[in-house]
mmCIF file of C-alpha atoms in Angstrom:
data_model
loop_
_atom_site.group_PDB
_atom_site.id
_atom_site.type_symbol
_atom_site.label_atom_id
_atom_site.label_comp_id
_atom_site.label_asym_id
_atom_site.label_seq_id
_atom_site.Cartn_x
_atom_site.Cartn_y
_atom_site.Cartn_z
ATOM 1 C CA MET D 1 -35.637 -4.553 -16.493
ATOM 2 C CA GLU D 2 -38.790 -6.591 -18.411
ATOM 3 C CA ALA D 3 -39.042 -2.830 -20.798
ATOM 4 C CA ILE D 4 -35.443 -3.320 -21.688
ATOM 5 C CA SER D 5 -35.536 -7.090 -22.647
ATOM 6 C CA HIS D 6 -37.825 -5.425 -25.685
ATOM 7 C CA ALA D 7 -36.385 -1.965 -26.387
ATOM 8 C CA GLY D 8 -34.651 -1.613 -29.550
ATOM 9 C CA THR D 9 -31.404 -3.058 -29.862
ATOM 10 C CA VAL D 10 -28.512 -0.775 -28.315
ATOM 11 C CA LEU D 11 -24.355 -2.002 -29.188
ATOM 12 C CA GLY D 12 -21.488 -1.142 -28.000
ATOM 13 C CA VAL D 13 -17.740 -2.330 -28.058
ATOM 14 C CA LEU D 14 -14.610 -0.516 -27.111
ATOM 15 C CA ALA D 15 -11.480 -0.298 -29.382
ATOM 16 C CA LYS D 16 -8.093 0.456 -29.461
ATOM 17 C CA ASP D 17 -8.356 3.117 -30.119
ATOM 18 C CA GLY D 18 -12.274 3.908 -29.501
ATOM 19 C CA VAL D 19 -14.869 2.817 -28.835
ATOM 20 C CA VAL D 20 -18.062 2.298 -30.671
ATOM 21 C CA LEU D 21 -22.330 3.123 -30.665
ATOM 22 C CA ALA D 22 -24.672 1.784 -32.259
ATOM 23 C CA ALA D 23 -28.141 1.663 -31.961
ATOM 24 C CA GLU D 24 -31.849 0.797 -32.951
ATOM 25 C CA LYS D 25 -34.517 2.850 -34.157
ATOM 26 C CA LYS D 26 -37.838 1.766 -32.671
ATOM 27 C CA VAL D 27 -39.633 4.512 -33.473
ATOM 28 C CA THR D 28 -39.931 5.516 -37.112
ATOM 29 C CA GLY D 29 -42.036 5.963 -39.617
ATOM 30 C CA LYS D 30 -43.573 7.284 -43.083
ATOM 31 C CA LEU D 31 -44.393 10.016 -40.581
ATOM 32 C CA LEU D 32 -42.259 10.474 -38.041
ATOM 33 C CA ASP D 33 -40.609 14.148 -38.389
ATOM 34 C CA LEU D 34 -37.026 13.437 -37.867
ATOM 35 C CA SER D 35 -36.061 17.826 -39.876
ATOM 36 C CA SER D 36 -34.176 18.041 -37.309
ATOM 37 C CA ALA D 37 -32.097 15.195 -37.167
ATOM 38 C CA LYS D 38 -31.253 16.134 -40.969
ATOM 39 C CA ASP D 39 -29.045 19.173 -39.613
ATOM 40 C CA GLY D 40 -30.157 20.124 -36.268
ATOM 41 C CA GLY D 41 -28.383 19.534 -32.930
ATOM 42 C CA TYR D 42 -24.433 17.823 -32.371
ATOM 43 C CA GLY D 43 -25.900 14.490 -34.707
ATOM 44 C CA GLY D 44 -28.589 11.506 -34.314
ATOM 45 C CA SER D 45 -31.899 11.511 -33.873
ATOM 46 C CA GLY D 46 -32.150 11.756 -30.454
ATOM 47 C CA GLU D 47 -33.788 8.480 -29.792
ATOM 48 C CA LYS D 48 -31.191 6.396 -28.197
ATOM 49 C CA ILE D 49 -27.641 7.771 -28.971
ATOM 50 C CA TYR D 50 -26.999 11.247 -26.744
ATOM 51 C CA LEU D 51 -23.406 12.755 -25.953
ATOM 52 C CA LEU D 52 -23.102 13.648 -22.451
ATOM 53 C CA ASN D 53 -20.331 14.812 -21.870
ATOM 54 C CA SER D 54 -17.579 16.213 -24.703
ATOM 55 C CA ASN D 55 -16.554 12.599 -23.154
ATOM 56 C CA VAL D 56 -18.809 10.219 -23.385
ATOM 57 C CA ILE D 57 -21.520 9.224 -25.201
ATOM 58 C CA GLY D 58 -24.502 7.230 -23.596
ATOM 59 C CA GLY D 59 -26.669 4.822 -25.673
ATOM 60 C CA VAL D 60 -30.228 3.869 -24.004
ATOM 61 C CA ALA D 61 -32.859 1.098 -23.255
ATOM 62 C CA GLY D 62 -35.962 0.624 -22.294
ATOM 63 C CA LEU D 63 -38.138 3.476 -21.210
ATOM 64 C CA THR D 64 -38.080 6.326 -23.293
ATOM 65 C CA ALA D 65 -39.512 9.004 -20.764
ATOM 66 C CA ASP D 66 -37.395 7.427 -17.767
ATOM 67 C CA ALA D 67 -34.329 8.007 -19.702
ATOM 68 C CA ASN D 68 -34.541 11.763 -21.241
ATOM 69 C CA SER D 69 -34.797 12.697 -17.822
ATOM 70 C CA LEU D 70 -31.458 9.898 -16.610
ATOM 71 C CA VAL D 71 -29.612 11.783 -19.647
ATOM 72 C CA ASN D 72 -30.549 14.740 -18.130
ATOM 73 C CA TYR D 73 -29.306 13.802 -15.125
ATOM 74 C CA ALA D 74 -25.585 12.878 -17.072
ATOM 75 C CA ARG D 75 -25.033 15.833 -18.155
ATOM 76 C CA THR D 76 -25.619 18.031 -15.462
ATOM 77 C CA ALA D 77 -23.245 15.609 -13.561
ATOM 78 C CA ALA D 78 -20.887 16.418 -15.582
ATOM 79 C CA GLN D 79 -21.191 20.108 -16.065
ATOM 80 C CA ARG D 80 -21.108 20.063 -11.841
ATOM 81 C CA HIS D 81 -17.594 17.915 -12.306
ATOM 82 C CA LEU D 82 -16.484 20.432 -14.780
ATOM 83 C CA ILE D 83 -17.203 23.633 -11.958
ATOM 84 C CA MET D 84 -15.287 21.502 -9.771
ATOM 85 C CA TYR D 85 -11.737 20.267 -10.830
ATOM 86 C CA ASN D 86 -12.227 22.239 -14.692
ATOM 87 C CA GLU D 87 -11.169 18.416 -16.333
ATOM 88 C CA ASP D 88 -14.150 15.868 -18.268
ATOM 89 C CA ILE D 89 -15.680 13.550 -15.255
ATOM 90 C CA PRO D 90 -13.735 10.321 -15.838
ATOM 91 C CA VAL D 91 -16.339 8.131 -17.324
ATOM 92 C CA GLU D 92 -16.572 5.360 -14.370
ATOM 93 C CA LEU D 93 -17.501 8.540 -12.154
ATOM 94 C CA LEU D 94 -19.786 9.746 -14.429
ATOM 95 C CA ALA D 95 -21.865 6.006 -14.442
ATOM 96 C CA GLN D 96 -21.022 6.103 -10.460
ATOM 97 C CA ARG D 97 -23.170 9.133 -10.589
ATOM 98 C CA LEU D 98 -25.775 8.281 -12.007
ATOM 99 C CA CYS D 99 -25.830 4.384 -10.734
ATOM 100 C CA ASP D 100 -25.987 6.191 -7.011
ATOM 101 C CA MET D 101 -29.294 7.343 -8.379
ATOM 102 C CA LYS D 102 -30.935 4.722 -9.897
ATOM 103 C CA GLN D 103 -29.715 2.273 -6.666
ATOM 104 C CA GLY D 104 -31.649 5.267 -4.663
ATOM 105 C CA TYR D 105 -35.166 4.619 -6.599
ATOM 106 C CA THR D 106 -34.908 0.494 -5.940
ATOM 107 C CA GLN D 107 -35.203 1.465 -2.215
ATOM 108 C CA PHE D 108 -37.710 3.247 -1.588
ATOM 109 C CA GLY D 109 -40.328 1.970 -1.681
ATOM 110 C CA GLY D 110 -43.254 4.490 -3.617
ATOM 111 C CA LEU D 111 -41.367 5.079 -6.137
ATOM 112 C CA ARG D 112 -40.568 3.078 -9.379
ATOM 113 C CA PRO D 113 -37.255 2.850 -10.124
ATOM 114 C CA PHE D 114 -35.324 4.092 -13.918
ATOM 115 C CA GLY D 115 -36.645 1.270 -16.298
ATOM 116 C CA VAL D 116 -33.256 2.520 -18.474
ATOM 117 C CA SER D 117 -29.162 -0.101 -19.888
ATOM 118 C CA LEU D 118 -27.728 2.697 -20.490
ATOM 119 C CA LEU D 119 -24.366 1.855 -22.257
ATOM 120 C CA TYR D 120 -21.104 4.914 -21.538
ATOM 121 C CA ALA D 121 -19.027 4.518 -24.150
ATOM 122 C CA GLY D 122 -15.427 7.236 -22.919
ATOM 123 C CA TYR D 123 -12.579 8.456 -22.924
ATOM 124 C CA ASP D 124 -10.655 10.013 -19.782
ATOM 125 C CA PRO D 125 -6.510 10.254 -19.214
ATOM 126 C CA HIS D 126 -7.374 8.119 -16.151
ATOM 127 C CA TYR D 127 -7.919 3.945 -18.292
ATOM 128 C CA HIS D 128 -7.706 5.695 -22.263
ATOM 129 C CA PHE D 129 -11.328 3.975 -23.417
ATOM 130 C CA GLN D 130 -13.636 2.832 -21.762
ATOM 131 C CA LEU D 131 -16.648 0.729 -22.320
ATOM 132 C CA TYR D 132 -19.534 1.016 -19.015
ATOM 133 C CA HIS D 133 -23.344 -0.919 -18.830
ATOM 134 C CA SER D 134 -25.538 0.282 -15.943
ATOM 135 C CA ASP D 135 -28.946 -1.596 -14.919
ATOM 136 C CA PRO D 136 -32.050 -0.513 -13.353
ATOM 137 C CA SER D 137 -30.649 -1.723 -10.475
ATOM 138 C CA GLY D 138 -27.759 0.724 -10.395
ATOM 139 C CA ASN D 139 -24.606 -2.755 -10.262
ATOM 140 C CA TYR D 140 -22.184 -1.350 -13.574
ATOM 141 C CA SER D 141 -19.712 -3.239 -15.297
ATOM 142 C CA GLY D 142 -17.151 -2.736 -17.613
ATOM 143 C CA TRP D 143 -16.215 -4.032 -21.208
ATOM 144 C CA LYS D 144 -15.093 -5.288 -23.751
ATOM 145 C CA ALA D 145 -18.315 -5.794 -26.118
ATOM 146 C CA THR D 146 -21.702 -5.453 -25.099
ATOM 147 C CA CYS D 147 -25.495 -5.186 -25.170
ATOM 148 C CA ILE D 148 -28.608 -4.084 -24.390
ATOM 149 C CA GLY D 149 -32.317 -4.653 -25.217
ATOM 150 C CA ALA D 150 -33.928 -6.891 -28.001
ATOM 151 C CA ASN D 151 -32.015 -9.799 -28.598
ATOM 152 C CA ASN D 152 -28.814 -9.180 -26.328
ATOM 153 C CA GLY D 153 -27.427 -12.796 -26.096
ATOM 154 C CA THR D 154 -28.112 -13.580 -30.235
ATOM 155 C CA ALA D 155 -25.712 -10.683 -29.673
ATOM 156 C CA GLN D 156 -23.682 -10.562 -27.178
ATOM 157 C CA SER D 157 -21.906 -13.815 -28.465
ATOM 158 C CA LEU D 158 -21.503 -13.244 -31.084
ATOM 159 C CA LEU D 159 -19.576 -10.563 -30.336
ATOM 160 C CA LYS D 160 -18.148 -13.439 -27.970
ATOM 161 C CA GLN D 161 -16.997 -14.559 -31.026
ATOM 162 C CA GLU D 162 -15.844 -12.639 -33.087
ATOM 163 C CA TYR D 163 -14.168 -9.652 -30.802
ATOM 164 C CA LYS D 164 -9.874 -9.271 -30.812
ATOM 165 C CA ASP D 165 -7.754 -8.087 -28.249
ATOM 166 C CA ASP D 166 -6.569 -5.770 -29.707
ATOM 167 C CA ILE D 167 -9.314 -4.325 -32.613
ATOM 168 C CA VAL D 168 -9.068 -1.178 -33.862
ATOM 169 C CA VAL D 169 -12.100 1.768 -34.248
ATOM 170 C CA LYS D 170 -12.182 0.874 -38.316
ATOM 171 C CA ASP D 171 -12.339 -3.119 -37.839
ATOM 172 C CA ALA D 172 -15.005 -2.204 -35.252
ATOM 173 C CA ILE D 173 -16.921 -0.835 -37.148
ATOM 174 C CA GLY D 174 -18.016 -3.419 -38.829
ATOM 175 C CA LEU D 175 -17.988 -5.596 -36.127
ATOM 176 C CA VAL D 176 -20.621 -3.054 -34.648
ATOM 177 C CA LEU D 177 -22.500 -3.471 -37.937
ATOM 178 C CA ARG D 178 -22.768 -6.248 -38.914
ATOM 179 C CA THR D 179 -23.567 -8.053 -35.625
ATOM 180 C CA MET D 180 -26.742 -5.422 -35.298
ATOM 181 C CA SER D 181 -27.563 -6.190 -38.648
ATOM 182 C CA LYS D 182 -27.505 -9.324 -37.618
ATOM 183 C CA THR D 183 -29.478 -9.385 -34.419
ATOM 184 C CA MET D 184 -32.936 -6.749 -35.606
ATOM 185 C CA ASP D 185 -35.417 -7.585 -37.204
ATOM 186 C CA SER D 186 -35.624 -6.122 -39.944
ATOM 187 C CA THR D 187 -33.690 -7.596 -43.022
ATOM 188 C CA THR D 188 -31.574 -5.173 -43.604
ATOM 189 C CA LEU D 189 -29.684 -1.933 -42.215
ATOM 190 C CA THR D 190 -30.569 1.891 -42.921
ATOM 191 C CA SER D 191 -30.081 5.115 -40.885
ATOM 192 C CA GLU D 192 -34.527 4.799 -40.619
ATOM 193 C CA LYS D 193 -33.425 1.572 -38.093
ATOM 194 C CA LEU D 194 -30.511 2.846 -37.050
ATOM 195 C CA GLU D 195 -28.362 5.365 -34.888
ATOM 196 C CA PHE D 196 -24.364 5.150 -34.772
ATOM 197 C CA ALA D 197 -21.689 7.114 -32.472
ATOM 198 C CA VAL D 198 -18.208 6.101 -32.655
ATOM 199 C CA LEU D 199 -15.681 8.358 -29.841
ATOM 200 C CA THR D 200 -11.909 8.590 -30.988
ATOM 201 C CA VAL D 201 -9.131 10.891 -30.193
ATOM 202 C CA ASP D 202 -8.302 13.715 -32.088
ATOM 203 C CA PRO D 203 -4.796 13.410 -33.611
ATOM 204 C CA VAL D 204 -3.897 16.862 -33.047
ATOM 205 C CA THR D 205 -5.602 18.006 -30.182
ATOM 206 C CA LYS D 206 -5.246 14.694 -28.427
ATOM 207 C CA GLN D 207 -8.811 15.527 -26.863
ATOM 208 C CA PRO D 208 -11.394 12.901 -27.297
ATOM 209 C CA LYS D 209 -13.353 13.860 -30.300
ATOM 210 C CA ALA D 210 -17.009 12.206 -29.684
ATOM 211 C CA LYS D 211 -19.115 11.907 -32.934
ATOM 212 C CA ILE D 212 -22.353 10.613 -33.538
ATOM 213 C CA TYR D 213 -23.728 10.324 -37.362
ATOM 214 C CA ARG D 214 -26.074 11.537 -38.463
ATOM 215 C CA PRO D 215 -28.883 9.468 -40.940
ATOM 216 C CA ALA D 216 -27.022 10.696 -44.650
ATOM 217 C CA GLU D 217 -23.872 10.123 -42.255
ATOM 218 C CA ILE D 218 -25.103 6.418 -41.321
ATOM 219 C CA ASP D 219 -26.335 5.756 -45.037
ATOM 220 C CA ALA D 220 -22.535 6.359 -46.598
ATOM 221 C CA LEU D 221 -20.590 4.681 -43.433
ATOM 222 C CA LEU D 222 -23.667 1.237 -44.081
ATOM 223 C CA VAL D 223 -21.800 1.343 -47.674
ATOM 224 C CA SER D 224 -19.033 1.567 -47.686
ATOM 225 C CA GLU D 225 -19.359 -1.405 -45.526
ATOM 226 C CA GLY D 226 -21.111 -3.887 -47.917
ATOM 227 C CA LEU D 227 -24.300 -3.084 -45.751
ATOM 228 C CA ALA D 228 -26.400 -1.418 -48.150
ATOM 229 C CA LYS D 229 -29.464 -1.987 -49.070
ATOM 230 C CA LYS D 230 -29.447 -3.367 -52.751
ATOM 231 C CA ASP D 231 -32.639 -3.118 -53.104
ATOM 232 C CA GLU D 232 -34.807 -2.432 -56.404
ATOM 233 C CA ASP D 233 -37.253 0.670 -54.453
ATOM 234 C CA THR D 234 -34.242 3.669 -55.614
ATOM 235 C CA GLU D 235 -36.637 3.936 -58.516
ATOM 236 C CA MET D 236 -39.391 3.648 -57.443
ATOM 237 C CA LYS D 237 -37.566 6.939 -55.629
ATOM 238 C CA ALA D 238 -37.077 8.336 -58.030
ATOM 239 C CA ALA D 239 -40.973 7.904 -60.079
ATOM 240 C CA MET A 1 11.772 12.598 -18.001
ATOM 241 C CA ALA A 2 13.296 14.222 -15.366
ATOM 242 C CA ALA A 3 10.326 16.879 -14.761
ATOM 243 C CA ASP A 4 12.731 19.088 -12.762
ATOM 244 C CA THR A 5 8.926 20.814 -10.664
ATOM 245 C CA THR A 6 10.383 22.040 -7.393
ATOM 246 C CA ALA A 7 7.202 22.629 -4.487
ATOM 247 C CA ALA A 8 9.797 24.505 -1.640
ATOM 248 C CA ARG A 9 10.352 27.512 0.332
ATOM 249 C CA SER A 10 9.321 27.670 3.835
ATOM 250 C CA ILE A 11 9.717 30.762 5.793
ATOM 251 C CA VAL A 12 10.031 30.087 10.154
ATOM 252 C CA LYS A 13 8.873 31.517 12.740
ATOM 253 C CA MET A 14 7.893 30.455 16.129
ATOM 254 C CA LYS A 15 9.267 26.967 15.440
ATOM 255 C CA VAL A 16 12.539 26.393 13.533
ATOM 256 C CA ASP A 17 11.165 23.011 11.859
ATOM 257 C CA GLU A 18 8.402 23.727 10.964
ATOM 258 C CA ASP A 19 6.923 21.688 7.900
ATOM 259 C CA LYS A 20 4.542 24.206 4.959
ATOM 260 C CA ILE A 21 4.740 21.866 2.561
ATOM 261 C CA LYS A 22 2.689 18.653 2.592
ATOM 262 C CA THR A 23 1.940 16.045 1.153
ATOM 263 C CA LEU A 24 -1.218 15.621 -0.623
ATOM 264 C CA SER A 25 -0.865 12.313 -3.037
ATOM 265 C CA PRO A 26 1.748 10.323 -4.393
ATOM 266 C CA HIS A 27 2.026 12.910 -7.412
ATOM 267 C CA LEU A 28 0.868 15.858 -5.015
ATOM 268 C CA LEU A 29 2.704 18.914 -2.967
ATOM 269 C CA MET A 30 1.656 22.122 -1.536
ATOM 270 C CA ALA A 31 2.992 24.955 0.240
ATOM 271 C CA TYR A 32 1.814 27.485 1.654
ATOM 272 C CA SER A 33 1.467 30.933 3.406
ATOM 273 C CA GLY A 34 -0.476 33.522 4.915
ATOM 274 C CA GLU A 35 -1.745 33.692 8.658
ATOM 275 C CA PRO A 36 -1.088 31.779 10.967
ATOM 276 C CA GLY A 37 -3.836 29.036 12.208
ATOM 277 C CA ASP A 38 -5.605 29.484 8.989
ATOM 278 C CA THR A 39 -2.830 27.871 7.210
ATOM 279 C CA VAL A 40 -2.986 24.587 9.126
ATOM 280 C CA GLN A 41 -6.912 24.409 8.956
ATOM 281 C CA PHE A 42 -6.812 25.345 5.025
ATOM 282 C CA ALA A 43 -4.436 22.510 4.696
ATOM 283 C CA GLU A 44 -5.641 19.781 6.962
ATOM 284 C CA TYR A 45 -8.852 20.777 4.586
ATOM 285 C CA VAL A 46 -7.517 19.978 1.853
ATOM 286 C CA GLU A 47 -5.283 17.652 2.113
ATOM 287 C CA ARG A 48 -8.590 14.885 3.928
ATOM 288 C CA ASN A 49 -11.307 15.924 1.024
ATOM 289 C CA ILE A 50 -7.878 14.605 -2.184
ATOM 290 C CA ARG A 51 -7.901 12.204 -0.036
ATOM 291 C CA LEU A 52 -10.939 11.449 -0.171
ATOM 292 C CA TYR A 53 -11.222 11.420 -3.894
ATOM 293 C CA GLN A 54 -7.897 8.670 -3.788
ATOM 294 C CA ILE A 55 -10.992 6.512 -2.098
ATOM 295 C CA ARG A 56 -13.760 6.752 -3.833
ATOM 296 C CA ASN A 57 -11.857 6.661 -7.020
ATOM 297 C CA LEU A 58 -8.668 4.689 -6.685
ATOM 298 C CA TYR A 59 -6.489 7.140 -8.262
ATOM 299 C CA ALA A 60 -5.661 10.230 -7.164
ATOM 300 C CA LEU A 61 -6.384 13.679 -9.007
ATOM 301 C CA ARG A 62 -4.889 14.942 -11.077
ATOM 302 C CA PRO A 63 -2.802 18.070 -10.254
ATOM 303 C CA SER A 64 -5.079 20.649 -12.909
ATOM 304 C CA ALA A 65 -7.988 19.064 -10.847
ATOM 305 C CA ALA A 66 -6.677 18.923 -8.115
ATOM 306 C CA ALA A 67 -6.113 23.188 -8.489
ATOM 307 C CA SER A 68 -8.958 23.998 -9.511
ATOM 308 C CA TRP A 69 -10.714 22.964 -7.074
ATOM 309 C CA ILE A 70 -8.098 23.864 -3.828
ATOM 310 C CA ARG A 71 -8.354 27.295 -6.007
ATOM 311 C CA ARG A 72 -12.825 26.771 -5.864
ATOM 312 C CA SER A 73 -12.052 26.672 -1.883
ATOM 313 C CA LEU A 74 -11.046 29.360 -1.632
ATOM 314 C CA ALA A 75 -12.566 31.237 -3.588
ATOM 315 C CA GLU A 76 -15.828 30.320 -2.285
ATOM 316 C CA SER A 77 -14.090 30.796 1.215
ATOM 317 C CA LEU A 78 -13.419 34.758 0.367
ATOM 318 C CA ARG A 79 -17.242 35.003 -0.474
ATOM 319 C CA SER A 80 -17.840 34.044 2.815
ATOM 320 C CA ARG A 81 -17.961 35.419 6.510
ATOM 321 C CA ARG A 82 -14.523 34.360 7.236
ATOM 322 C CA PRO A 83 -12.912 33.996 4.291
ATOM 323 C CA TYR A 84 -9.205 31.912 5.083
ATOM 324 C CA SER A 85 -6.032 33.667 4.610
ATOM 325 C CA VAL A 86 -4.060 31.160 2.518
ATOM 326 C CA ASN A 87 -1.271 31.841 -0.421
ATOM 327 C CA LEU A 88 -0.078 29.178 -2.062
ATOM 328 C CA LEU A 89 1.721 27.022 -4.225
ATOM 329 C CA LEU A 90 0.465 22.927 -5.918
ATOM 330 C CA GLY A 91 3.632 21.249 -7.673
ATOM 331 C CA GLY A 92 2.780 17.377 -8.786
ATOM 332 C CA TYR A 93 3.485 15.310 -11.946
ATOM 333 C CA ASP A 94 0.594 14.190 -13.628
ATOM 334 C CA THR A 95 0.808 10.233 -13.856
ATOM 335 C CA ALA A 96 -1.880 10.607 -16.577
ATOM 336 C CA THR A 97 -0.232 12.556 -19.243
ATOM 337 C CA HIS A 98 3.483 11.896 -17.638
ATOM 338 C CA ASP A 99 3.634 15.977 -17.577
ATOM 339 C CA PRO A 100 5.202 18.197 -14.372
ATOM 340 C CA HIS A 101 2.800 21.196 -13.020
ATOM 341 C CA LEU A 102 2.882 23.783 -11.276
ATOM 342 C CA TYR A 103 0.744 26.272 -9.965
ATOM 343 C CA TRP A 104 0.466 29.438 -7.753
ATOM 344 C CA ILE A 105 -2.463 30.443 -6.091
ATOM 345 C CA ASP A 106 -3.585 33.361 -3.479
ATOM 346 C CA TYR A 107 -6.024 33.848 -0.600
ATOM 347 C CA LEU A 108 -8.178 36.255 -3.934
ATOM 348 C CA GLY A 109 -9.017 32.580 -5.543
ATOM 349 C CA THR A 110 -6.081 33.663 -8.152
ATOM 350 C CA ILE A 111 -4.573 30.567 -9.799
ATOM 351 C CA SER A 112 -2.228 30.312 -12.859
ATOM 352 C CA GLU A 113 0.012 28.122 -14.710
ATOM 353 C CA VAL A 114 3.555 29.283 -13.988
ATOM 354 C CA PRO A 115 7.407 27.237 -15.306
ATOM 355 C CA PHE A 116 8.412 28.750 -11.438
ATOM 356 C CA ALA A 117 6.714 30.851 -8.031
ATOM 357 C CA ALA A 118 6.703 32.439 -5.091
ATOM 358 C CA HIS A 119 5.038 34.205 -2.881
ATOM 359 C CA GLY A 120 6.142 36.518 -0.013
ATOM 360 C CA TYR A 121 8.246 38.956 0.473
ATOM 361 C CA GLY A 122 11.167 36.903 -0.500
ATOM 362 C CA SER A 123 8.988 36.678 -4.023
ATOM 363 C CA TYR A 124 10.321 39.955 -4.786
ATOM 364 C CA PHE A 125 13.549 38.738 -4.827
ATOM 365 C CA ALA A 126 13.168 35.726 -6.069
ATOM 366 C CA LEU A 127 10.946 35.927 -8.938
ATOM 367 C CA SER A 128 13.141 38.681 -10.232
ATOM 368 C CA LEU A 129 16.010 36.315 -10.716
ATOM 369 C CA LEU A 130 13.514 33.936 -11.347
ATOM 370 C CA ASP A 131 13.099 36.427 -14.681
ATOM 371 C CA ARG A 132 16.487 36.158 -15.806
ATOM 372 C CA GLY A 133 17.862 32.507 -14.368
ATOM 373 C CA PRO A 134 17.914 30.172 -17.438
ATOM 374 C CA LEU A 135 15.427 27.142 -15.308
ATOM 375 C CA GLU A 136 17.638 23.579 -16.632
ATOM 376 C CA GLU A 137 18.723 22.844 -13.024
ATOM 377 C CA GLY A 138 16.333 22.679 -10.742
ATOM 378 C CA LEU A 139 17.867 22.634 -8.301
ATOM 379 C CA ALA A 140 20.007 24.509 -8.567
ATOM 380 C CA THR A 141 18.649 27.885 -9.145
ATOM 381 C CA LEU A 142 16.754 26.949 -6.016
ATOM 382 C CA LYS A 143 19.933 27.266 -4.398
ATOM 383 C CA ARG A 144 20.550 30.993 -5.887
ATOM 384 C CA CYS A 145 16.773 31.761 -5.055
ATOM 385 C CA ILE A 146 17.335 31.279 -1.804
ATOM 386 C CA ASP A 147 20.624 32.646 -0.945
ATOM 387 C CA GLU A 148 19.944 36.039 -2.630
ATOM 388 C CA VAL A 149 16.741 35.362 -0.354
ATOM 389 C CA SER A 150 19.030 35.343 2.659
ATOM 390 C CA LYS A 151 21.110 37.571 1.382
ATOM 391 C CA ARG A 152 18.499 41.084 -0.173
ATOM 392 C CA LEU A 153 15.115 40.642 2.428
ATOM 393 C CA VAL A 154 15.895 41.907 6.574
ATOM 394 C CA VAL A 155 14.088 39.335 7.760
ATOM 395 C CA SER A 156 15.140 36.318 5.791
ATOM 396 C CA PRO A 157 14.415 33.077 7.003
ATOM 397 C CA GLY A 158 16.919 30.513 8.695
ATOM 398 C CA ASN A 159 16.414 27.568 7.259
ATOM 399 C CA TYR A 160 14.440 25.267 4.927
ATOM 400 C CA LYS A 161 13.071 22.608 3.703
ATOM 401 C CA ILE A 162 13.145 21.361 -0.029
ATOM 402 C CA LYS A 163 11.033 19.284 -1.415
ATOM 403 C CA VAL A 164 10.717 17.244 -5.400
ATOM 404 C CA VAL A 165 8.452 15.858 -6.941
ATOM 405 C CA ASP A 166 8.340 14.059 -10.044
ATOM 406 C CA LYS A 167 7.247 10.378 -12.227
ATOM 407 C CA ASP A 168 8.636 8.663 -8.733
ATOM 408 C CA GLY A 169 7.110 10.790 -6.272
ATOM 409 C CA VAL A 170 8.040 12.778 -3.597
ATOM 410 C CA ARG A 171 10.439 13.237 -1.557
ATOM 411 C CA GLU A 172 12.396 15.391 0.685
ATOM 412 C CA VAL A 173 16.235 17.022 -1.157
ATOM 413 C CA GLU A 174 18.646 19.138 1.357
ATOM 414 C CA LEU A 175 20.704 21.413 -0.590
#
């Protein structure tokens, strides 16, 4: 629990036609090799936001090593459901699967619980778009907008003020980014410190579409939302 | 929308009033035939597992998911020491997407989603009739099939139980 309140912020907002997830990256630096994040994989730089299944995006806060293990478990659980029922796992059921395991580690001595909180942004035909949060003890709950990690209290009160029940994805993206920029330590948002993802339903196929933004796409989004860095080191970079 | 998913048909043996169509959930019907004993045992196994899922998750399995699970159970059973020999028709109304589904499943673990289906000797007559016919009026078409089987099949059964599943749930009907 303590580790999580210092971890990078992860923020989620549920909209009428989608779910938006953003996360603050902690491990950054000039020497960090991010080449795989540019064009490899499915987007994202793989620190905080993961594709758990084709209909669920997960955001993690806490001990990174524990989180990796939980992400792996979640993906396996989702595939187990797929093989049995030939359908994407319902979002709440996936959250339950993880919480069953997390709870187990609180009950027996000798083992340490997972120091990880997760946000699950997902879609299923039963309840459509959903946002869940789970903590290390194995409690989970559904939210319209919530935040985990450092400064989650500030972010949540901001979200409470600004959230509207009929919010659409476009406005939710703005809300998430604005809240994020106020919550984070750094003054301006860049792809270096931010991970971002949106889950919608494809209008043609009617299937859930998870989009985890690549660094370049995040920067483009920040420009279009008017939150990009308006500074002078563009010149310095060019020089 | 009026769903014309009808899961029906039964063949009579020792009893003339054996119900061979199980209601698995509020919007799901399963008709079964095959080895006596196996059929009832397997149907009850399926019924209870579907019910368990519903208790755990507050909503029932969707027809497609239930069909896939049943198919998998049969496929696993096929490779066991003594497999179930049960053939099934599964009809259901998907309350999440608001559309009806019909699945044809056999004891080998074959599954296919179809507009009409039949198992057993009667299926030869029923299917050839259904191949030609317009399918708009589900119950009328079903009656034509039953009449054709009664007319042509040497060991034709006397009584039928007919159930309908649609958006309002499951109900039994008389022709």
